[in-house]
Each structure stands twice: as C-alpha cells, then as structure tokens.
Short mmCIF file of C-alpha atoms in Angstrom, two decimals:
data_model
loop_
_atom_site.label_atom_id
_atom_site.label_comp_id
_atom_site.label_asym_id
_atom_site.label_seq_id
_atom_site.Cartn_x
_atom_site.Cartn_y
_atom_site.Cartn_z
CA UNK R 172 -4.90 -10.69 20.44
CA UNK R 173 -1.51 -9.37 22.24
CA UNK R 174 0.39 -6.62 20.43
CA UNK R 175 3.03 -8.78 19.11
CA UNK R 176 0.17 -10.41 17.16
CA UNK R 177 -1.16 -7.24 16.09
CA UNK R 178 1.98 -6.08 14.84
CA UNK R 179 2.45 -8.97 12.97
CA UNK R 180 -0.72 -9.34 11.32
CA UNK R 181 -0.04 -5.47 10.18
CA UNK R 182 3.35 -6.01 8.99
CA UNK R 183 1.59 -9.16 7.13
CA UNK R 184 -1.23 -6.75 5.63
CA UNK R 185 1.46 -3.82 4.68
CA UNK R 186 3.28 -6.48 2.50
CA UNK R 187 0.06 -8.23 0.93
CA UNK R 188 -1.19 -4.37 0.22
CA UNK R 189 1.79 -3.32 -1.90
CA UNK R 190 3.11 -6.56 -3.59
CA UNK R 191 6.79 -6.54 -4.50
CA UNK R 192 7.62 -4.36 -1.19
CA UNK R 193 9.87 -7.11 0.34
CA UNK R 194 11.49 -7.77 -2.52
CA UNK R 195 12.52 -4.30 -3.50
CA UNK R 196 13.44 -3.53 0.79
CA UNK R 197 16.07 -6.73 0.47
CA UNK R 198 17.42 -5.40 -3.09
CA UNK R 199 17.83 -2.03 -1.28
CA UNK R 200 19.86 -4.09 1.57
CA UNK R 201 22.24 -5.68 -1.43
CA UNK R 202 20.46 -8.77 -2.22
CA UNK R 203 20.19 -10.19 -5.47
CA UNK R 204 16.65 -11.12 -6.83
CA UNK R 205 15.50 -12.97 -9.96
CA UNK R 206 12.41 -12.93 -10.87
CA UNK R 207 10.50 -16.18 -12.47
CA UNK R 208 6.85 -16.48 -13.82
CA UNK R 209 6.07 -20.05 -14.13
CA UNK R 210 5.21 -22.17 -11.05
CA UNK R 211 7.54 -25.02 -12.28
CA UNK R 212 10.87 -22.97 -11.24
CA UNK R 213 13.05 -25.07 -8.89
CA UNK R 214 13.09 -22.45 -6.24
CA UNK R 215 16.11 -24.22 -4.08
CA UNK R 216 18.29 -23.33 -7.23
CA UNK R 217 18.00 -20.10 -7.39
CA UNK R 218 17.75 -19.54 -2.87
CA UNK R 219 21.35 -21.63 -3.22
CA UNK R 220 22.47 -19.53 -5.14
CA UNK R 221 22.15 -16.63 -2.46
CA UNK R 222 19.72 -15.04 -4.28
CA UNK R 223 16.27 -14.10 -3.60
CA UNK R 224 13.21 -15.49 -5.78
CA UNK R 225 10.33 -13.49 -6.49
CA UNK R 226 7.53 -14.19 -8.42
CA UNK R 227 6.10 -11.78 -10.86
CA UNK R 228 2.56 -11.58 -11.57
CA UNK R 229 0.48 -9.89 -13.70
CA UNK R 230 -2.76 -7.68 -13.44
CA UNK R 231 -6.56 -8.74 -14.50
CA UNK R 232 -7.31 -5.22 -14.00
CA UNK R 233 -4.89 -4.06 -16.23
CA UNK R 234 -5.81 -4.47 -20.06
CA UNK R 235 -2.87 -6.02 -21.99
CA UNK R 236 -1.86 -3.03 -25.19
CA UNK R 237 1.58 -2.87 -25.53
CA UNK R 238 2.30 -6.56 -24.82
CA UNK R 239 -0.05 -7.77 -27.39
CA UNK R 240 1.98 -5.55 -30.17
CA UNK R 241 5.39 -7.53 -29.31
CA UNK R 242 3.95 -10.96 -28.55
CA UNK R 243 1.79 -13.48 -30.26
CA UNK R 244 -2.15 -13.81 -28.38
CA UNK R 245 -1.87 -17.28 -28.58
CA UNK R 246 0.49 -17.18 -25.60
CA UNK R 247 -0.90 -17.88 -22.08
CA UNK R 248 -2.52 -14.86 -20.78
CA UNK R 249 -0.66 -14.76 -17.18
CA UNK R 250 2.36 -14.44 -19.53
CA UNK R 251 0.94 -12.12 -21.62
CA UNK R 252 0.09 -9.50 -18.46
CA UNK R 253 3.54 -10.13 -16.79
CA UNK R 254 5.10 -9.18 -20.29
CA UNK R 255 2.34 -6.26 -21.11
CA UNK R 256 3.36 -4.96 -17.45
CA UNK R 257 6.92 -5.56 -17.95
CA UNK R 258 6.73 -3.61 -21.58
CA UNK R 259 4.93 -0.88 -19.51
CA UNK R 260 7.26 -0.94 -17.10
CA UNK R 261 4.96 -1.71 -14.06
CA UNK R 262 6.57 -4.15 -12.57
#
C-alpha cells in the first residue's frame, strides 16, 4: 500500500470512528444539513436542494429513558433511540 492509500484508508477510519464528524466539518464550512431517519427519504430532494443529508442513528448501547417518557413503546425501536438520543441531546 502507497501513502496516498494509507492516508485514505485513515481519513476513512477517522470518519467511521466519530460518526457525524463530516457532517458537523461541512455545517462549520456554511452548509445546510437535514437530518432524516427512515431509509425511504428521497435523498436527490433534499442534495437538490443544496443541502446536505445525513442520517441519524441511534445507539444499542445506549438504554432508551427519557424517550420512552415522551413517546409511546409501541413505536419502532430505531425511532425510539434516535428520539431518546435526540431528547438527551446526543446527537
């Protein structure tokens, strides 16, 4: 492997390590991103816009508290972290 592949696959790692990284670099640079949750999102929509999509996520590791106080369980659990998270102000 040449240094320019090195570098890349680094730059690749430091962004996979700390999720959200990009995102919050281009914000810092002016750009405008929305977040969106479900997989069904027409992505082109909101990149012709001029804005930058970014998907949230939730946690596994993280147990769901405040969330569960403002939201029904019966909702999906991905939706229920991203919102527990969001409540909590992780994300």
């Amino acid at each position: 492997m040449n240094g320019t592949q090195s570098g890349i696959f680094s730059t690749v790692e430091k962004y996979y390590r700390d999720y959200g990284l990009r995102a919050r670099e281009l914000k810092k640079e002016g750009k405008k991103i929305i977040g969106y949750v479900c997989s069904f999102v027409p992505l082109e929509i909101i990149s012709a816009s001029g804005c930058i999509p970014f998907r949230l996520r939730g946690n596994v590791h993280e147990p769901i508290t405040k969330g569960d106080a403002l939201l029904e369980t019966i909702v999906c659990p991905y939706y229920r972290s991203v919102f527990d998270l969001s409540v909590k102000r992780k994300i």
